Amino acid sequence: MDRLPSILPALALCLLPIAQADTRQPQPCNAALLDSLATQLGQQGWTPPDGHGDGPLVAAACKSWPDDSALSVVTLAYRDAEDTTPAGERNLNWLVAKVDAQSGQLRERHDDYLGEDAALEIDAGSLWLDTARYHLAPGVRAFGVVVRSVARGASCPDAGFNDLLTLVVPQGPRLRPVFATYLYSWTTVKGVACALDGDFESEQADLTLSLGPKQAHGYADLVVTAHIRAGRQEPVLRKVSTTVRYDGKHYPFDQFPTFWMREPQP
């Protein structure tokens, strides 16, 4: 399967969903579409995930394709019906696809796995589709899938990441990943998170993407901008941007972005 290079996080890092306020709109999938997809994938017994059940369909998101209302984009995390592995230890099937909106017939697809561990756990709200205007080249519009972890992670970390965005582009009947990074990250800039002296400071960054004015290998540059705050409800302290150029296969960029971080104070 087509996978972007990944880097294992250091043990001191964790994913902290609790620190974020989720303002994204729901992207539900109707039951008829899910039935069609289950049949095509050799599955059965799917019901829309609601966070209360323990069915084989763990997470799902569906959205109309902006360029053609006859198409939809979908993303699913599912396991085989006989798989009873507990949450946090599962190796979930992950589908990202463009489908016929009426029949649910798969048009273009990318298949991969979401391997849960101490830093990654999936629930009903973990998947979200990003259909911003990623017109990377003439006739090539990418879309993104955001994976949010609900894993508790380390109890006293000094940094963390969440909301992994993957951009995919069409390539025949397949969707090919070309970019991936965490959209939310935080780091310690002073002190120790769990110290009792209260001399602790941290900064967090929310990343956004835009298209640059130049191209490389036929694809537009991506401009990644970090909006940095001292806390979730605090004003933006500064913005830091970096440009990523397509190398002919993908946009080389660190999944665990550090370009915005300052050196920690003693």
Tab-separated table of C-alpha atoms in Angstrom:
chain	number	residue	atom	x	y	z
A	1	MET	CA	0.000	0.000	0.000
A	2	ASP	CA	1.095	3.548	-0.756
A	3	ARG	CA	2.328	5.098	2.474
A	4	LEU	CA	4.155	8.309	3.239
A	5	PRO	CA	7.326	8.096	5.317
A	6	SER	CA	6.526	8.260	9.020
A	7	ILE	CA	8.613	8.963	12.113
A	8	LEU	CA	7.939	7.319	15.449
A	9	PRO	CA	7.412	9.913	18.197
A	10	ALA	CA	9.771	10.009	21.138
A	11	LEU	CA	8.441	8.514	24.361
A	12	ALA	CA	8.098	11.974	25.876
A	13	LEU	CA	5.522	12.918	23.235
A	14	CYS	CA	1.842	12.127	23.355
A	15	LEU	CA	-1.371	12.991	21.552
A	16	LEU	CA	-3.607	15.267	23.594
A	17	PRO	CA	-7.139	15.578	22.194
A	18	ILE	CA	-8.402	16.999	25.493
A	19	ALA	CA	-6.550	20.257	24.886
A	20	GLN	CA	-8.573	20.999	21.751
A	21	ALA	CA	-12.061	22.326	21.199
A	22	ASP	CA	-13.695	20.542	18.280
A	23	THR	CA	-15.530	23.068	16.114
A	24	ARG	CA	-15.855	20.884	13.026
A	25	GLN	CA	-19.255	20.227	11.549
A	26	PRO	CA	-20.531	16.617	11.579
A	27	GLN	CA	-20.081	14.649	8.349
A	28	PRO	CA	-22.528	11.746	8.697
A	29	CYS	CA	-22.884	8.883	6.217
A	30	ASN	CA	-26.358	7.629	5.326
A	31	ALA	CA	-27.208	3.999	5.955
A	32	ALA	CA	-27.736	3.127	2.257
A	33	LEU	CA	-24.252	4.360	1.352
A	34	LEU	CA	-22.706	2.408	4.212
A	35	ASP	CA	-24.579	-0.746	3.154
A	36	SER	CA	-23.235	-0.392	-0.381
A	37	LEU	CA	-19.673	0.145	0.809
A	38	ALA	CA	-19.868	-2.781	3.228
A	39	THR	CA	-20.978	-5.089	0.418
A	40	GLN	CA	-18.148	-3.951	-1.867
A	41	LEU	CA	-15.617	-4.444	0.928
A	42	GLY	CA	-16.893	-7.907	1.853
A	43	GLN	CA	-18.277	-6.719	5.183
A	44	GLN	CA	-21.692	-6.832	6.808
A	45	GLY	CA	-23.584	-5.677	9.875
A	46	TRP	CA	-22.548	-2.043	9.600
A	47	THR	CA	-24.453	0.674	11.408
A	48	PRO	CA	-23.471	4.353	11.543
A	49	PRO	CA	-20.927	4.700	14.365
A	50	ASP	CA	-22.286	6.706	17.288
A	51	GLY	CA	-19.667	6.160	19.977
A	52	HIS	CA	-21.951	3.949	22.042
A	53	GLY	CA	-21.786	0.663	20.170
A	54	ASP	CA	-18.965	-1.751	19.535
A	55	GLY	CA	-19.760	-2.625	15.940
A	56	PRO	CA	-17.316	-3.383	13.143
A	57	LEU	CA	-17.594	0.140	11.671
A	58	VAL	CA	-15.589	2.229	14.130
A	59	ALA	CA	-15.567	5.635	12.413
A	60	ALA	CA	-16.954	7.148	9.213
A	61	ALA	CA	-17.251	10.505	7.475
A	62	CYS	CA	-18.936	11.385	4.180
A	63	LYS	CA	-19.151	14.633	2.235
A	64	SER	CA	-20.392	15.767	-1.167
A	65	TRP	CA	-17.596	16.436	-3.662
A	66	PRO	CA	-17.552	20.210	-4.320
A	67	ASP	CA	-16.753	19.859	-8.039
A	68	ASP	CA	-19.501	17.327	-8.805
A	69	SER	CA	-22.634	16.752	-6.699
A	70	ALA	CA	-22.974	13.266	-8.241
A	71	LEU	CA	-19.875	12.216	-6.303
A	72	SER	CA	-19.043	11.995	-2.612
A	73	VAL	CA	-15.825	11.502	-0.699
A	74	VAL	CA	-15.778	9.080	2.201
A	75	THR	CA	-13.410	7.759	4.818
A	76	LEU	CA	-13.990	4.722	7.014
A	77	ALA	CA	-12.180	2.890	9.803
A	78	TYR	CA	-13.485	-0.642	10.245
A	79	ARG	CA	-12.582	-4.089	11.475
A	80	ASP	CA	-13.754	-7.534	10.488
A	81	ALA	CA	-16.915	-8.650	12.268
A	82	GLU	CA	-15.118	-11.474	14.078
A	83	ASP	CA	-12.341	-9.214	15.373
A	84	THR	CA	-12.770	-8.712	19.126
A	85	THR	CA	-9.498	-6.889	19.795
A	86	PRO	CA	-10.101	-4.158	22.410
A	87	ALA	CA	-9.936	-0.461	21.567
A	88	GLY	CA	-6.400	0.871	21.670
A	89	GLU	CA	-4.927	-2.379	20.348
A	90	ARG	CA	-6.755	-2.783	17.040
A	91	ASN	CA	-5.308	-2.779	13.528
A	92	LEU	CA	-8.196	-1.095	11.728
A	93	ASN	CA	-8.804	-1.126	8.000
A	94	TRP	CA	-8.802	2.439	6.681
A	95	LEU	CA	-10.528	3.441	3.449
A	96	VAL	CA	-10.352	6.853	1.760
A	97	ALA	CA	-12.451	6.999	-1.395
A	98	LYS	CA	-14.452	8.925	-3.941
A	99	VAL	CA	-17.795	7.236	-4.666
A	100	ASP	CA	-20.954	7.608	-6.719
A	101	ALA	CA	-23.276	9.565	-4.422
A	102	GLN	CA	-26.386	7.578	-5.398
A	103	SER	CA	-25.146	4.001	-5.656
A	104	GLY	CA	-22.119	4.188	-3.383
A	105	GLN	CA	-20.021	2.518	-6.079
A	106	LEU	CA	-16.322	3.037	-5.454
A	107	ARG	CA	-14.617	5.209	-8.086
A	108	GLU	CA	-11.165	5.983	-6.658
A	109	ARG	CA	-9.740	4.600	-3.424
A	110	HIS	CA	-6.826	4.410	-1.051
A	111	ASP	CA	-6.598	1.514	1.422
A	112	ASP	CA	-4.360	1.471	4.450
A	113	TYR	CA	-4.386	0.570	8.142
A	114	LEU	CA	-4.692	2.517	11.374
A	115	GLY	CA	-2.661	0.606	13.935
A	116	GLU	CA	-3.730	1.629	17.422
A	117	ASP	CA	-1.218	1.932	20.240
A	118	ALA	CA	-0.519	4.147	23.251
A	119	ALA	CA	-0.599	7.247	21.021
A	120	LEU	CA	-3.422	6.345	18.619
A	121	GLU	CA	-6.970	5.293	19.401
A	122	ILE	CA	-9.958	5.776	17.107
A	123	ASP	CA	-13.541	6.518	18.100
A	124	ALA	CA	-16.697	7.487	16.191
A	125	GLY	CA	-15.602	11.106	15.767
A	126	SER	CA	-11.984	10.523	14.780
A	127	LEU	CA	-12.308	10.960	10.993
A	128	TRP	CA	-13.002	14.224	9.165
A	129	LEU	CA	-12.832	15.197	5.476
A	130	ASP	CA	-11.154	18.391	4.269
A	131	THR	CA	-12.389	19.479	0.829
A	132	ALA	CA	-10.737	22.899	0.674
A	133	ARG	CA	-9.623	24.167	-2.744
A	134	TYR	CA	-6.423	22.152	-3.041
A	135	HIS	CA	-6.048	22.685	-6.806
A	136	LEU	CA	-2.494	21.401	-7.022
A	137	ALA	CA	-2.298	21.264	-10.832
A	138	PRO	CA	-4.630	21.707	-13.809
A	139	GLY	CA	-7.333	19.067	-13.416
A	140	VAL	CA	-5.880	17.827	-10.111
A	141	ARG	CA	-7.792	18.668	-6.948
A	142	ALA	CA	-6.608	16.998	-3.763
A	143	PHE	CA	-8.670	16.428	-0.654
A	144	GLY	CA	-7.666	15.659	2.875
A	145	VAL	CA	-8.548	13.294	5.697
A	146	VAL	CA	-7.896	14.274	9.296
A	147	VAL	CA	-7.416	11.501	11.878
A	148	ARG	CA	-7.902	12.589	15.471
A	149	SER	CA	-6.697	10.309	18.243
A	150	VAL	CA	-8.546	9.914	21.534
A	151	ALA	CA	-5.699	8.013	23.198
A	152	ARG	CA	-4.783	9.307	26.635
A	153	GLY	CA	-1.069	9.073	25.924
A	154	ALA	CA	1.636	9.748	28.484
A	155	SER	CA	0.594	11.146	31.861
A	156	CYS	CA	3.250	13.859	32.029
A	157	PRO	CA	4.483	14.702	28.519
A	158	ASP	CA	6.603	17.651	27.455
A	159	ALA	CA	5.104	17.887	23.941
A	160	GLY	CA	2.259	16.469	21.892
A	161	PHE	CA	0.614	16.207	18.473
A	162	ASN	CA	-2.833	15.429	17.074
A	163	ASP	CA	-5.058	15.776	14.014
A	164	LEU	CA	-2.991	14.027	11.360
A	165	LEU	CA	-3.908	15.426	7.931
A	166	THR	CA	-3.243	13.340	4.809
A	167	LEU	CA	-3.787	14.842	1.346
A	168	VAL	CA	-4.585	12.460	-1.516
A	169	VAL	CA	-4.729	12.979	-5.293
A	170	PRO	CA	-6.319	10.800	-7.992
A	171	GLN	CA	-4.125	8.412	-9.936
A	172	GLY	CA	-6.276	6.193	-12.154
A	173	PRO	CA	-8.563	4.123	-9.908
A	174	ARG	CA	-6.423	4.926	-6.885
A	175	LEU	CA	-5.962	7.847	-4.560
A	176	ARG	CA	-2.327	8.566	-3.798
A	177	PRO	CA	-1.143	10.266	-0.581
A	178	VAL	CA	1.129	13.232	-1.316
A	179	PHE	CA	1.347	15.117	1.996
A	180	ALA	CA	0.894	14.382	5.686
A	181	THR	CA	1.409	16.301	8.910
A	182	TYR	CA	-0.164	16.890	12.307
A	183	LEU	CA	-2.274	20.050	12.321
A	184	TYR	CA	-2.093	20.537	16.098
A	185	SER	CA	1.018	20.416	18.243
A	186	TRP	CA	2.310	21.809	21.514
A	187	THR	CA	5.651	21.941	23.268
A	188	THR	CA	7.153	22.978	26.579
A	189	VAL	CA	9.097	26.252	26.481
A	190	LYS	CA	9.875	26.532	30.213
A	191	GLY	CA	9.811	24.260	33.220
A	192	VAL	CA	8.307	20.814	33.583
A	193	ALA	CA	4.646	20.034	32.977
A	194	CYS	CA	4.060	18.081	36.189
A	195	ALA	CA	6.328	20.078	38.499
A	196	LEU	CA	4.653	21.508	41.600
A	197	ASP	CA	6.444	24.866	41.511
A	198	GLY	CA	4.130	26.235	38.824
A	199	ASP	CA	7.016	27.571	36.717
A	200	PHE	CA	5.746	25.970	33.516
A	201	GLU	CA	5.068	27.540	30.138
A	202	SER	CA	4.035	25.950	26.879
A	203	GLU	CA	3.098	26.985	23.373
A	204	GLN	CA	0.757	25.349	20.926
A	205	ALA	CA	0.364	25.676	17.174
A	206	ASP	CA	-2.554	25.159	14.819
A	207	LEU	CA	-1.381	24.596	11.256
A	208	THR	CA	-3.175	25.763	8.120
A	209	LEU	CA	-2.383	25.113	4.456
A	210	SER	CA	-2.535	27.358	1.415
A	211	LEU	CA	-1.193	27.173	-2.117
A	212	GLY	CA	1.950	29.084	-3.029
A	213	PRO	CA	2.425	31.069	-6.260
A	214	LYS	CA	5.130	28.776	-7.651
A	215	GLN	CA	5.236	25.179	-8.854
A	216	ALA	CA	7.629	22.258	-8.810
A	217	HIS	CA	7.255	19.165	-11.001
A	218	GLY	CA	3.874	20.508	-12.129
A	219	TYR	CA	2.342	20.802	-8.647
A	220	ALA	CA	1.770	24.019	-6.720
A	221	ASP	CA	3.853	24.715	-3.621
A	222	LEU	CA	2.170	24.257	-0.251
A	223	VAL	CA	2.533	27.016	2.333
A	224	VAL	CA	2.215	25.683	5.882
A	225	THR	CA	1.458	28.361	8.487
A	226	ALA	CA	1.595	27.828	12.246
A	227	HIS	CA	-0.670	30.009	14.408
A	228	ILE	CA	1.040	29.957	17.793
A	229	ARG	CA	-0.633	30.623	21.146
A	230	ALA	CA	0.269	30.262	24.814
A	231	GLY	CA	-3.047	28.466	25.397
A	232	ARG	CA	-6.156	27.368	23.543
A	233	GLN	CA	-8.136	30.498	24.436
A	234	GLU	CA	-5.191	32.891	24.208
A	235	PRO	CA	-4.575	35.307	21.304
A	236	VAL	CA	-2.112	34.430	18.567
A	237	LEU	CA	1.420	35.318	19.659
A	238	ARG	CA	3.020	34.950	16.247
A	239	LYS	CA	2.735	33.227	12.902
A	240	VAL	CA	5.474	31.201	11.253
A	241	SER	CA	5.261	29.905	7.684
A	242	THR	CA	7.289	27.499	5.612
A	243	THR	CA	6.978	26.445	1.969
A	244	VAL	CA	7.009	22.827	0.834
A	245	ARG	CA	7.807	21.910	-2.779
A	246	TYR	CA	6.603	18.799	-4.577
A	247	ASP	CA	9.486	16.466	-5.399
A	248	GLY	CA	7.744	14.494	-8.134
A	249	LYS	CA	6.238	11.924	-5.754
A	250	HIS	CA	5.092	13.781	-2.657
A	251	TYR	CA	5.600	16.905	-0.554
A	252	PRO	CA	8.478	16.082	1.837
A	253	PHE	CA	7.463	17.404	5.242
A	254	ASP	CA	7.820	16.300	8.840
A	255	GLN	CA	4.662	14.650	10.171
A	256	PHE	CA	5.724	15.957	13.590
A	257	PRO	CA	6.346	19.617	12.654
A	258	THR	CA	8.944	21.547	14.620
A	259	PHE	CA	9.635	24.510	12.306
A	260	TRP	CA	7.577	26.827	14.526
A	261	MET	CA	9.107	25.880	17.884
A	262	ARG	CA	11.425	28.035	19.992
A	263	GLU	CA	14.271	26.607	22.013
A	264	PRO	CA	13.062	25.630	25.525
A	265	GLN	CA	14.156	27.953	28.334
A	266	PRO	CA	16.148	26.502	31.248
